[in-house]
Amino acid sequence: MDAEEYKWRVNLDKSRLEYLNLTFEQAEKVYAHEEEKRISSEHHFFSDWEEWDYDLSMFREILDAAQFERFERRHIENIRRYEKALVDGDKPNTVDIAYTRDIQDFYEQRLLPAFQKNKYGQPFLGTSMEAAKVDYLRKEHQKFLQEQKKKMLTQHFRHCRSFKPNALALSLQKHKLGCTFPDYPYFKHYMDAPTKAVATYLESRFQNLTDDVTRTIAEKFEELANFTNDRFEKHYGKISLADTYVVTVPPLGETERAIQNTMTILLLDQEK
């Protein structure tokens, strides 16, 4: 930019912070600080709290004592408003928690029993021929769940601190759902190359199941879909497509859906 545009931009920050009565030299430092914050990064960014701490540190160096006192007072007011917005925004999460707990109860009471070992102690899906690979995939899934939980917790407290307990409870409940009844497509999306190779191999190995097993899986997943729809209407009411923005997703083919369902059952941790 030329000198005139630079001067205009600096004076814009000086005007924006009129209550601080900045000198032009101080406004230049503020402008440089704001430009640095605007640098884009694919992997690194501030949370609101981190950006406020950064601002506080930099303005302490730029302002004199009287200016900084005024800045800090407004700074604290902004944070208090943000905290209140977090608390207010957390209240609707109680509905989501109730809905998710209903799904969890369905998993534990009506869905999982159908896929437990039979009276002879044999697993629902015969895995003895590929036991090592199945065990490997299950262990990778356990590591994935642990990583996802740590990510969820660190992100929650980074952005929300302790102001959204309902959101935290909801995230933990959703994580419990994934531990109880795996989300195979989600897991597959994050697999590394070796794990995906094993998963793809097992997909091919478990395509040809007995009619009884195939029927049971199809019936139980249909029951799950019906229950989910029923509980959604119970907690959220019926939603008209005319009132929503619809994103069209190509439906899964019958074979692809069967593979996903079978791999979900394969990942079940029978020993909890």
PDB file of C-alpha atoms in Angstrom:
ATOM      1  CA  MET A   1       0.000   0.000   0.000  1.00  0.00           C
ATOM      2  CA  ASP A   2       1.131   3.565  -0.526  1.00  0.00           C
ATOM      3  CA  ALA A   3       1.823   6.074   2.238  1.00  0.00           C
ATOM      4  CA  GLU A   4      -1.619   7.663   2.048  1.00  0.00           C
ATOM      5  CA  GLU A   5      -3.474   4.359   2.392  1.00  0.00           C
ATOM      6  CA  TYR A   6      -1.195   3.337   5.263  1.00  0.00           C
ATOM      7  CA  LYS A   7      -1.915   6.610   7.060  1.00  0.00           C
ATOM      8  CA  TRP A   8      -5.650   6.153   6.473  1.00  0.00           C
ATOM      9  CA  ARG A   9      -5.583   2.632   7.914  1.00  0.00           C
ATOM     10  CA  VAL A  10      -3.615   3.689  10.977  1.00  0.00           C
ATOM     11  CA  ASN A  11      -6.002   6.577  11.612  1.00  0.00           C
ATOM     12  CA  LEU A  12      -8.905   4.140  11.247  1.00  0.00           C
ATOM     13  CA  ASP A  13      -7.578   2.169  14.239  1.00  0.00           C
ATOM     14  CA  LYS A  14      -6.939   5.439  16.072  1.00  0.00           C
ATOM     15  CA  SER A  15     -10.585   6.431  15.505  1.00  0.00           C
ATOM     16  CA  ARG A  16     -11.873   2.972  16.452  1.00  0.00           C
ATOM     17  CA  LEU A  17     -10.102   3.266  19.806  1.00  0.00           C
ATOM     18  CA  GLU A  18     -10.983   6.903  20.327  1.00  0.00           C
ATOM     19  CA  TYR A  19     -11.615   6.349  24.041  1.00  0.00           C
ATOM     20  CA  LEU A  20      -7.875   5.634  24.481  1.00  0.00           C
ATOM     21  CA  ASN A  21      -6.774   8.914  22.828  1.00  0.00           C
ATOM     22  CA  LEU A  22      -3.887   7.204  21.000  1.00  0.00           C
ATOM     23  CA  THR A  23      -0.981   9.077  19.506  1.00  0.00           C
ATOM     24  CA  PHE A  24      -0.252   8.349  15.843  1.00  0.00           C
ATOM     25  CA  GLU A  25       2.811   6.344  16.894  1.00  0.00           C
ATOM     26  CA  GLN A  26       0.709   4.257  19.283  1.00  0.00           C
ATOM     27  CA  ALA A  27      -1.915   3.737  16.576  1.00  0.00           C
ATOM     28  CA  GLU A  28       0.826   2.466  14.263  1.00  0.00           C
ATOM     29  CA  LYS A  29       1.744  -0.191  16.810  1.00  0.00           C
ATOM     30  CA  VAL A  30      -1.927  -1.153  17.216  1.00  0.00           C
ATOM     31  CA  TYR A  31      -2.275  -1.421  13.440  1.00  0.00           C
ATOM     32  CA  ALA A  32       0.822  -3.652  13.238  1.00  0.00           C
ATOM     33  CA  HIS A  33      -0.613  -5.839  16.012  1.00  0.00           C
ATOM     34  CA  GLU A  34      -3.966  -6.179  14.246  1.00  0.00           C
ATOM     35  CA  GLU A  35      -2.261  -7.006  10.937  1.00  0.00           C
ATOM     36  CA  GLU A  36      -0.267  -9.739  12.620  1.00  0.00           C
ATOM     37  CA  LYS A  37      -3.450 -11.265  14.032  1.00  0.00           C
ATOM     38  CA  ARG A  38      -4.968 -11.282  10.552  1.00  0.00           C
ATOM     39  CA  ILE A  39      -2.209 -13.488   9.144  1.00  0.00           C
ATOM     40  CA  SER A  40      -3.975 -16.665   8.035  1.00  0.00           C
ATOM     41  CA  SER A  41      -2.797 -20.153   8.925  1.00  0.00           C
ATOM     42  CA  GLU A  42      -4.146 -23.501   7.921  1.00  0.00           C
ATOM     43  CA  HIS A  43      -3.354 -25.137  11.252  1.00  0.00           C
ATOM     44  CA  HIS A  44      -2.979 -22.444  13.926  1.00  0.00           C
ATOM     45  CA  PHE A  45      -5.508 -19.976  15.260  1.00  0.00           C
ATOM     46  CA  PHE A  46      -6.429 -18.206  18.481  1.00  0.00           C
ATOM     47  CA  SER A  47      -9.386 -19.076  20.621  1.00  0.00           C
ATOM     48  CA  ASP A  48     -11.303 -16.034  21.853  1.00  0.00           C
ATOM     49  CA  TRP A  49      -9.625 -16.324  25.243  1.00  0.00           C
ATOM     50  CA  GLU A  50      -6.163 -16.609  23.728  1.00  0.00           C
ATOM     51  CA  GLU A  51      -6.717 -13.612  21.496  1.00  0.00           C
ATOM     52  CA  TRP A  52      -7.863 -11.529  24.460  1.00  0.00           C
ATOM     53  CA  ASP A  53      -4.769 -12.539  26.425  1.00  0.00           C
ATOM     54  CA  TYR A  54      -2.604 -11.641  23.445  1.00  0.00           C
ATOM     55  CA  ASP A  55      -4.291  -8.251  23.118  1.00  0.00           C
ATOM     56  CA  LEU A  56      -3.828  -7.608  26.823  1.00  0.00           C
ATOM     57  CA  SER A  57      -0.128  -8.398  26.615  1.00  0.00           C
ATOM     58  CA  MET A  58       0.478  -6.210  23.567  1.00  0.00           C
ATOM     59  CA  PHE A  59      -1.596  -3.229  24.711  1.00  0.00           C
ATOM     60  CA  ARG A  60       0.224  -3.250  28.039  1.00  0.00           C
ATOM     61  CA  GLU A  61       3.379  -2.497  26.032  1.00  0.00           C
ATOM     62  CA  ILE A  62       1.763   0.095  23.738  1.00  0.00           C
ATOM     63  CA  LEU A  63      -0.286   2.183  26.193  1.00  0.00           C
ATOM     64  CA  ASP A  64       0.662   4.345  29.123  1.00  0.00           C
ATOM     65  CA  ALA A  65      -0.703   3.528  32.593  1.00  0.00           C
ATOM     66  CA  ALA A  66      -3.849   5.680  32.345  1.00  0.00           C
ATOM     67  CA  GLN A  67      -4.699   4.416  28.849  1.00  0.00           C
ATOM     68  CA  PHE A  68      -4.142   0.809  29.847  1.00  0.00           C
ATOM     69  CA  GLU A  69      -6.473   1.173  32.826  1.00  0.00           C
ATOM     70  CA  ARG A  70      -9.260   2.304  30.475  1.00  0.00           C
ATOM     71  CA  PHE A  71      -8.428  -0.460  27.997  1.00  0.00           C
ATOM     72  CA  GLU A  72      -8.413  -3.158  30.686  1.00  0.00           C
ATOM     73  CA  ARG A  73     -11.748  -2.009  32.083  1.00  0.00           C
ATOM     74  CA  ARG A  74     -13.433  -2.312  28.664  1.00  0.00           C
ATOM     75  CA  HIS A  75     -11.540  -5.516  28.001  1.00  0.00           C
ATOM     76  CA  ILE A  76     -13.045  -7.107  31.126  1.00  0.00           C
ATOM     77  CA  GLU A  77     -16.534  -5.870  30.187  1.00  0.00           C
ATOM     78  CA  ASN A  78     -16.230  -7.579  26.781  1.00  0.00           C
ATOM     79  CA  ILE A  79     -15.161 -10.817  28.395  1.00  0.00           C
ATOM     80  CA  ARG A  80     -18.069 -10.734  30.855  1.00  0.00           C
ATOM     81  CA  ARG A  81     -20.534 -10.263  27.983  1.00  0.00           C
ATOM     82  CA  TYR A  82     -18.976 -13.193  26.166  1.00  0.00           C
ATOM     83  CA  GLU A  83     -19.175 -15.392  29.258  1.00  0.00           C
ATOM     84  CA  LYS A  84     -22.868 -14.565  29.634  1.00  0.00           C
ATOM     85  CA  ALA A  85     -23.461 -15.420  25.965  1.00  0.00           C
ATOM     86  CA  LEU A  86     -21.790 -18.822  26.530  1.00  0.00           C
ATOM     87  CA  VAL A  87     -23.974 -19.538  29.562  1.00  0.00           C
ATOM     88  CA  ASP A  88     -27.155 -18.488  27.746  1.00  0.00           C
ATOM     89  CA  GLY A  89     -26.221 -20.486  24.665  1.00  0.00           C
ATOM     90  CA  ASP A  90     -25.656 -23.604  26.752  1.00  0.00           C
ATOM     91  CA  LYS A  91     -29.255 -23.942  27.921  1.00  0.00           C
ATOM     92  CA  PRO A  92     -30.732 -25.531  24.750  1.00  0.00           C
ATOM     93  CA  ASN A  93     -28.193 -28.364  24.994  1.00  0.00           C
ATOM     94  CA  THR A  94     -30.400 -30.027  27.630  1.00  0.00           C
ATOM     95  CA  VAL A  95     -32.731 -31.203  24.845  1.00  0.00           C
ATOM     96  CA  ASP A  96     -29.829 -32.722  22.916  1.00  0.00           C
ATOM     97  CA  ILE A  97     -28.641 -34.505  26.052  1.00  0.00           C
ATOM     98  CA  ALA A  98     -32.060 -36.077  26.617  1.00  0.00           C
ATOM     99  CA  TYR A  99     -32.250 -37.210  22.983  1.00  0.00           C
ATOM    100  CA  THR A 100     -28.742 -38.702  23.072  1.00  0.00           C
ATOM    101  CA  ARG A 101     -29.426 -40.541  26.330  1.00  0.00           C
ATOM    102  CA  ASP A 102     -32.504 -42.133  24.765  1.00  0.00           C
ATOM    103  CA  ILE A 103     -30.307 -43.447  21.940  1.00  0.00           C
ATOM    104  CA  GLN A 104     -27.764 -44.732  24.477  1.00  0.00           C
ATOM    105  CA  ASP A 105     -30.502 -46.622  26.345  1.00  0.00           C
ATOM    106  CA  PHE A 106     -31.675 -48.151  23.083  1.00  0.00           C
ATOM    107  CA  TYR A 107     -28.153 -49.300  22.277  1.00  0.00           C
ATOM    108  CA  GLU A 108     -27.657 -50.948  25.642  1.00  0.00           C
ATOM    109  CA  GLN A 109     -31.098 -52.438  26.204  1.00  0.00           C
ATOM    110  CA  ARG A 110     -32.379 -53.406  22.761  1.00  0.00           C
ATOM    111  CA  LEU A 111     -29.617 -53.322  20.170  1.00  0.00           C
ATOM    112  CA  LEU A 112     -26.470 -54.770  21.733  1.00  0.00           C
ATOM    113  CA  PRO A 113     -28.113 -57.914  23.155  1.00  0.00           C
ATOM    114  CA  ALA A 114     -28.849 -59.050  19.593  1.00  0.00           C
ATOM    115  CA  PHE A 115     -25.127 -59.079  18.795  1.00  0.00           C
ATOM    116  CA  GLN A 116     -23.792 -60.697  21.956  1.00  0.00           C
ATOM    117  CA  LYS A 117     -22.162 -64.122  22.056  1.00  0.00           C
ATOM    118  CA  ASN A 118     -24.543 -67.042  21.708  1.00  0.00           C
ATOM    119  CA  LYS A 119     -25.227 -69.652  24.379  1.00  0.00           C
ATOM    120  CA  TYR A 120     -22.161 -71.598  23.235  1.00  0.00           C
ATOM    121  CA  GLY A 121     -19.904 -68.584  23.804  1.00  0.00           C
ATOM    122  CA  GLN A 122     -19.403 -67.968  20.093  1.00  0.00           C
ATOM    123  CA  PRO A 123     -19.369 -64.389  18.751  1.00  0.00           C
ATOM    124  CA  PHE A 124     -22.246 -63.181  16.606  1.00  0.00           C
ATOM    125  CA  LEU A 125     -19.830 -62.880  13.694  1.00  0.00           C
ATOM    126  CA  GLY A 126     -17.425 -65.785  13.389  1.00  0.00           C
ATOM    127  CA  THR A 127     -14.031 -64.080  13.538  1.00  0.00           C
ATOM    128  CA  SER A 128     -11.685 -66.967  14.321  1.00  0.00           C
ATOM    129  CA  MET A 129     -10.306 -67.132  10.777  1.00  0.00           C
ATOM    130  CA  GLU A 130      -9.285 -63.479  10.885  1.00  0.00           C
ATOM    131  CA  ALA A 131      -8.859 -63.049  14.641  1.00  0.00           C
ATOM    132  CA  ALA A 132      -5.512 -61.236  14.448  1.00  0.00           C
ATOM    133  CA  LYS A 133      -6.743 -58.656  11.950  1.00  0.00           C
ATOM    134  CA  VAL A 134     -10.032 -58.138  13.781  1.00  0.00           C
ATOM    135  CA  ASP A 135      -8.138 -57.651  17.039  1.00  0.00           C
ATOM    136  CA  TYR A 136      -5.835 -55.147  15.343  1.00  0.00           C
ATOM    137  CA  LEU A 137      -8.765 -53.152  13.963  1.00  0.00           C
ATOM    138  CA  ARG A 138     -10.526 -53.108  17.341  1.00  0.00           C
ATOM    139  CA  LYS A 139      -7.392 -51.872  19.090  1.00  0.00           C
ATOM    140  CA  GLU A 140      -6.953 -49.144  16.495  1.00  0.00           C
ATOM    141  CA  HIS A 141     -10.579 -48.166  17.076  1.00  0.00           C
ATOM    142  CA  GLN A 142      -9.946 -47.959  20.815  1.00  0.00           C
ATOM    143  CA  LYS A 143      -6.952 -45.675  20.208  1.00  0.00           C
ATOM    144  CA  PHE A 144      -9.095 -43.593  17.860  1.00  0.00           C
ATOM    145  CA  LEU A 145     -11.775 -43.185  20.537  1.00  0.00           C
ATOM    146  CA  GLN A 146      -9.186 -42.153  23.112  1.00  0.00           C
ATOM    147  CA  GLU A 147      -7.719 -39.601  20.717  1.00  0.00           C
ATOM    148  CA  GLN A 148     -11.163 -38.229  19.880  1.00  0.00           C
ATOM    149  CA  LYS A 149     -12.018 -37.838  23.553  1.00  0.00           C
ATOM    150  CA  LYS A 150      -8.805 -35.981  24.321  1.00  0.00           C
ATOM    151  CA  LYS A 151      -9.404 -33.743  21.300  1.00  0.00           C
ATOM    152  CA  MET A 152     -12.987 -33.066  22.403  1.00  0.00           C
ATOM    153  CA  LEU A 153     -11.978 -32.189  25.971  1.00  0.00           C
ATOM    154  CA  THR A 154      -9.093 -29.919  25.030  1.00  0.00           C
ATOM    155  CA  GLN A 155     -11.164 -28.100  22.392  1.00  0.00           C
ATOM    156  CA  HIS A 156     -14.090 -27.656  24.781  1.00  0.00           C
ATOM    157  CA  PHE A 157     -12.054 -26.122  27.578  1.00  0.00           C
ATOM    158  CA  ARG A 158      -9.962 -24.101  25.152  1.00  0.00           C
ATOM    159  CA  HIS A 159     -13.041 -22.375  23.746  1.00  0.00           C
ATOM    160  CA  CYS A 160     -15.647 -22.637  26.516  1.00  0.00           C
ATOM    161  CA  ARG A 161     -13.701 -23.068  29.742  1.00  0.00           C
ATOM    162  CA  SER A 162     -16.275 -23.962  32.407  1.00  0.00           C
ATOM    163  CA  PHE A 163     -19.130 -21.818  31.082  1.00  0.00           C
ATOM    164  CA  LYS A 164     -20.923 -24.539  29.059  1.00  0.00           C
ATOM    165  CA  PRO A 165     -21.380 -27.592  31.300  1.00  0.00           C
ATOM    166  CA  ASN A 166     -24.315 -28.859  29.238  1.00  0.00           C
ATOM    167  CA  ALA A 167     -22.234 -28.758  26.065  1.00  0.00           C
ATOM    168  CA  LEU A 168     -19.532 -30.744  27.849  1.00  0.00           C
ATOM    169  CA  ALA A 169     -22.064 -33.294  29.099  1.00  0.00           C
ATOM    170  CA  LEU A 170     -23.457 -33.611  25.575  1.00  0.00           C
ATOM    171  CA  SER A 171     -20.018 -34.151  24.049  1.00  0.00           C
ATOM    172  CA  LEU A 172     -19.202 -36.815  26.624  1.00  0.00           C
ATOM    173  CA  GLN A 173     -22.543 -38.512  26.008  1.00  0.00           C
ATOM    174  CA  LYS A 174     -21.930 -38.541  22.258  1.00  0.00           C
ATOM    175  CA  HIS A 175     -18.497 -40.004  22.853  1.00  0.00           C
ATOM    176  CA  LYS A 176     -20.087 -42.704  24.988  1.00  0.00           C
ATOM    177  CA  LEU A 177     -22.399 -43.522  22.073  1.00  0.00           C
ATOM    178  CA  GLY A 178     -19.358 -44.084  19.869  1.00  0.00           C
ATOM    179  CA  CYS A 179     -17.770 -46.316  22.487  1.00  0.00           C
ATOM    180  CA  THR A 180     -20.933 -48.359  22.924  1.00  0.00           C
ATOM    181  CA  PHE A 181     -21.877 -48.666  19.278  1.00  0.00           C
ATOM    182  CA  PRO A 182     -19.079 -47.745  16.833  1.00  0.00           C
ATOM    183  CA  ASP A 183     -19.487 -45.243  14.034  1.00  0.00           C
ATOM    184  CA  TYR A 184     -17.559 -47.175  11.418  1.00  0.00           C
ATOM    185  CA  PRO A 185     -17.712 -44.628   8.541  1.00  0.00           C
ATOM    186  CA  TYR A 186     -16.443 -41.883  10.865  1.00  0.00           C
ATOM    187  CA  PHE A 187     -13.624 -44.115  12.104  1.00  0.00           C
ATOM    188  CA  LYS A 188     -12.691 -45.119   8.568  1.00  0.00           C
ATOM    189  CA  HIS A 189     -12.422 -41.492   7.502  1.00  0.00           C
ATOM    190  CA  TYR A 190      -9.579 -40.969  10.017  1.00  0.00           C
ATOM    191  CA  MET A 191      -7.759 -44.300   9.518  1.00  0.00           C
ATOM    192  CA  ASP A 192      -4.113 -44.259   8.512  1.00  0.00           C
ATOM    193  CA  ALA A 193      -3.081 -46.269   5.447  1.00  0.00           C
ATOM    194  CA  PRO A 194      -2.188 -49.556   7.235  1.00  0.00           C
ATOM    195  CA  THR A 195      -5.423 -49.553   9.252  1.00  0.00           C
ATOM    196  CA  LYS A 196      -7.507 -48.739   6.183  1.00  0.00           C
ATOM    197  CA  ALA A 197      -5.839 -51.633   4.318  1.00  0.00           C
ATOM    198  CA  VAL A 198      -6.826 -54.050   7.094  1.00  0.00           C
ATOM    199  CA  ALA A 199     -10.351 -52.625   7.216  1.00  0.00           C
ATOM    200  CA  THR A 200     -10.776 -52.943   3.449  1.00  0.00           C
ATOM    201  CA  TYR A 201      -9.563 -56.533   3.585  1.00  0.00           C
ATOM    202  CA  LEU A 202     -12.000 -57.396   6.376  1.00  0.00           C
ATOM    203  CA  GLU A 203     -14.826 -55.728   4.478  1.00  0.00           C
ATOM    204  CA  SER A 204     -14.285 -58.197   1.652  1.00  0.00           C
ATOM    205  CA  ARG A 205     -13.929 -61.154   4.026  1.00  0.00           C
ATOM    206  CA  PHE A 206     -17.216 -60.473   5.823  1.00  0.00           C
ATOM    207  CA  GLN A 207     -19.435 -59.819   2.840  1.00  0.00           C
ATOM    208  CA  ASN A 208     -20.799 -63.349   2.583  1.00  0.00           C
ATOM    209  CA  LEU A 209     -22.672 -64.048   5.796  1.00  0.00           C
ATOM    210  CA  THR A 210     -25.359 -66.584   6.591  1.00  0.00           C
ATOM    211  CA  ASP A 211     -28.933 -65.591   5.845  1.00  0.00           C
ATOM    212  CA  ASP A 212     -29.809 -65.515   9.551  1.00  0.00           C
ATOM    213  CA  VAL A 213     -26.930 -63.170  10.389  1.00  0.00           C
ATOM    214  CA  THR A 214     -27.629 -60.910   7.409  1.00  0.00           C
ATOM    215  CA  ARG A 215     -31.332 -60.725   8.297  1.00  0.00           C
ATOM    216  CA  THR A 216     -30.644 -59.964  11.967  1.00  0.00           C
ATOM    217  CA  ILE A 217     -28.249 -57.127  11.111  1.00  0.00           C
ATOM    218  CA  ALA A 218     -30.675 -55.587   8.613  1.00  0.00           C
ATOM    219  CA  GLU A 219     -33.616 -55.851  11.010  1.00  0.00           C
ATOM    220  CA  LYS A 220     -31.743 -54.325  13.944  1.00  0.00           C
ATOM    221  CA  PHE A 221     -30.386 -51.412  11.955  1.00  0.00           C
ATOM    222  CA  GLU A 222     -33.856 -50.728  10.590  1.00  0.00           C
ATOM    223  CA  GLU A 223     -35.161 -50.833  14.155  1.00  0.00           C
ATOM    224  CA  LEU A 224     -32.445 -48.359  15.144  1.00  0.00           C
ATOM    225  CA  ALA A 225     -33.388 -45.988  12.315  1.00  0.00           C
ATOM    226  CA  ASN A 226     -37.072 -46.116  13.276  1.00  0.00           C
ATOM    227  CA  PHE A 227     -36.290 -45.528  16.946  1.00  0.00           C
ATOM    228  CA  THR A 228     -33.992 -42.620  16.127  1.00  0.00           C
ATOM    229  CA  ASN A 229     -36.678 -40.963  14.015  1.00  0.00           C
ATOM    230  CA  ASP A 230     -39.270 -41.516  16.727  1.00  0.00           C
ATOM    231  CA  ARG A 231     -37.096 -39.982  19.445  1.00  0.00           C
ATOM    232  CA  PHE A 232     -36.113 -37.091  17.194  1.00  0.00           C
ATOM    233  CA  GLU A 233     -39.773 -36.157  16.766  1.00  0.00           C
ATOM    234  CA  LYS A 234     -40.331 -36.599  20.491  1.00  0.00           C
ATOM    235  CA  HIS A 235     -37.601 -34.149  21.463  1.00  0.00           C
ATOM    236  CA  TYR A 236     -37.545 -31.752  18.513  1.00  0.00           C
ATOM    237  CA  GLY A 237     -40.934 -32.148  16.851  1.00  0.00           C
ATOM    238  CA  LYS A 238     -41.602 -32.758  13.185  1.00  0.00           C
ATOM    239  CA  ILE A 239     -39.528 -30.660  10.830  1.00  0.00           C
ATOM    240  CA  SER A 240     -40.981 -29.617   7.498  1.00  0.00           C
ATOM    241  CA  LEU A 241     -38.568 -29.802   4.583  1.00  0.00           C
ATOM    242  CA  ALA A 242     -40.030 -26.509   3.371  1.00  0.00           C
ATOM    243  CA  ASP A 243     -38.655 -24.835   6.503  1.00  0.00           C
ATOM    244  CA  THR A 244     -35.135 -26.248   6.270  1.00  0.00           C
ATOM    245  CA  TYR A 245     -32.085 -25.930   4.076  1.00  0.00           C
ATOM    246  CA  VAL A 246     -31.617 -29.385   2.590  1.00  0.00           C
ATOM    247  CA  VAL A 247     -28.246 -30.777   1.543  1.00  0.00           C
ATOM    248  CA  THR A 248     -28.741 -33.735  -0.757  1.00  0.00           C
ATOM    249  CA  VAL A 249     -26.441 -36.668   0.004  1.00  0.00           C
ATOM    250  CA  PRO A 250     -26.388 -39.606  -2.399  1.00  0.00           C
ATOM    251  CA  PRO A 251     -27.971 -42.609  -0.655  1.00  0.00           C
ATOM    252  CA  LEU A 252     -25.807 -45.609   0.122  1.00  0.00           C
ATOM    253  CA  GLY A 253     -26.258 -48.628  -2.076  1.00  0.00           C
ATOM    254  CA  GLU A 254     -27.584 -51.780  -0.451  1.00  0.00           C
ATOM    255  CA  THR A 255     -24.184 -53.506  -0.593  1.00  0.00           C
ATOM    256  CA  GLU A 256     -22.293 -50.523   0.820  1.00  0.00           C
ATOM    257  CA  ARG A 257     -24.803 -50.128   3.633  1.00  0.00           C
ATOM    258  CA  ALA A 258     -24.571 -53.831   4.482  1.00  0.00           C
ATOM    259  CA  ILE A 259     -20.764 -53.603   4.629  1.00  0.00           C
ATOM    260  CA  GLN A 260     -20.881 -50.578   6.945  1.00  0.00           C
ATOM    261  CA  ASN A 261     -23.358 -52.284   9.236  1.00  0.00           C
ATOM    262  CA  THR A 262     -21.345 -55.493   9.351  1.00  0.00           C
ATOM    263  CA  MET A 263     -18.105 -53.652  10.119  1.00  0.00           C
ATOM    264  CA  THR A 264     -19.877 -51.783  12.899  1.00  0.00           C
ATOM    265  CA  ILE A 265     -20.819 -55.098  14.489  1.00  0.00           C
ATOM    266  CA  LEU A 266     -17.280 -56.392  13.974  1.00  0.00           C
ATOM    267  CA  LEU A 267     -15.898 -53.487  16.003  1.00  0.00           C
ATOM    268  CA  LEU A 268     -18.161 -54.086  18.992  1.00  0.00           C
ATOM    269  CA  ASP A 269     -16.233 -54.569  22.197  1.00  0.00           C
ATOM    270  CA  GLN A 270     -17.896 -57.659  23.636  1.00  0.00           C
ATOM    271  CA  GLU A 271     -15.940 -57.314  26.898  1.00  0.00           C
ATOM    272  CA  LYS A 272     -16.955 -53.636  27.326  1.00  0.00           C
TER     273      LYS A 272
END
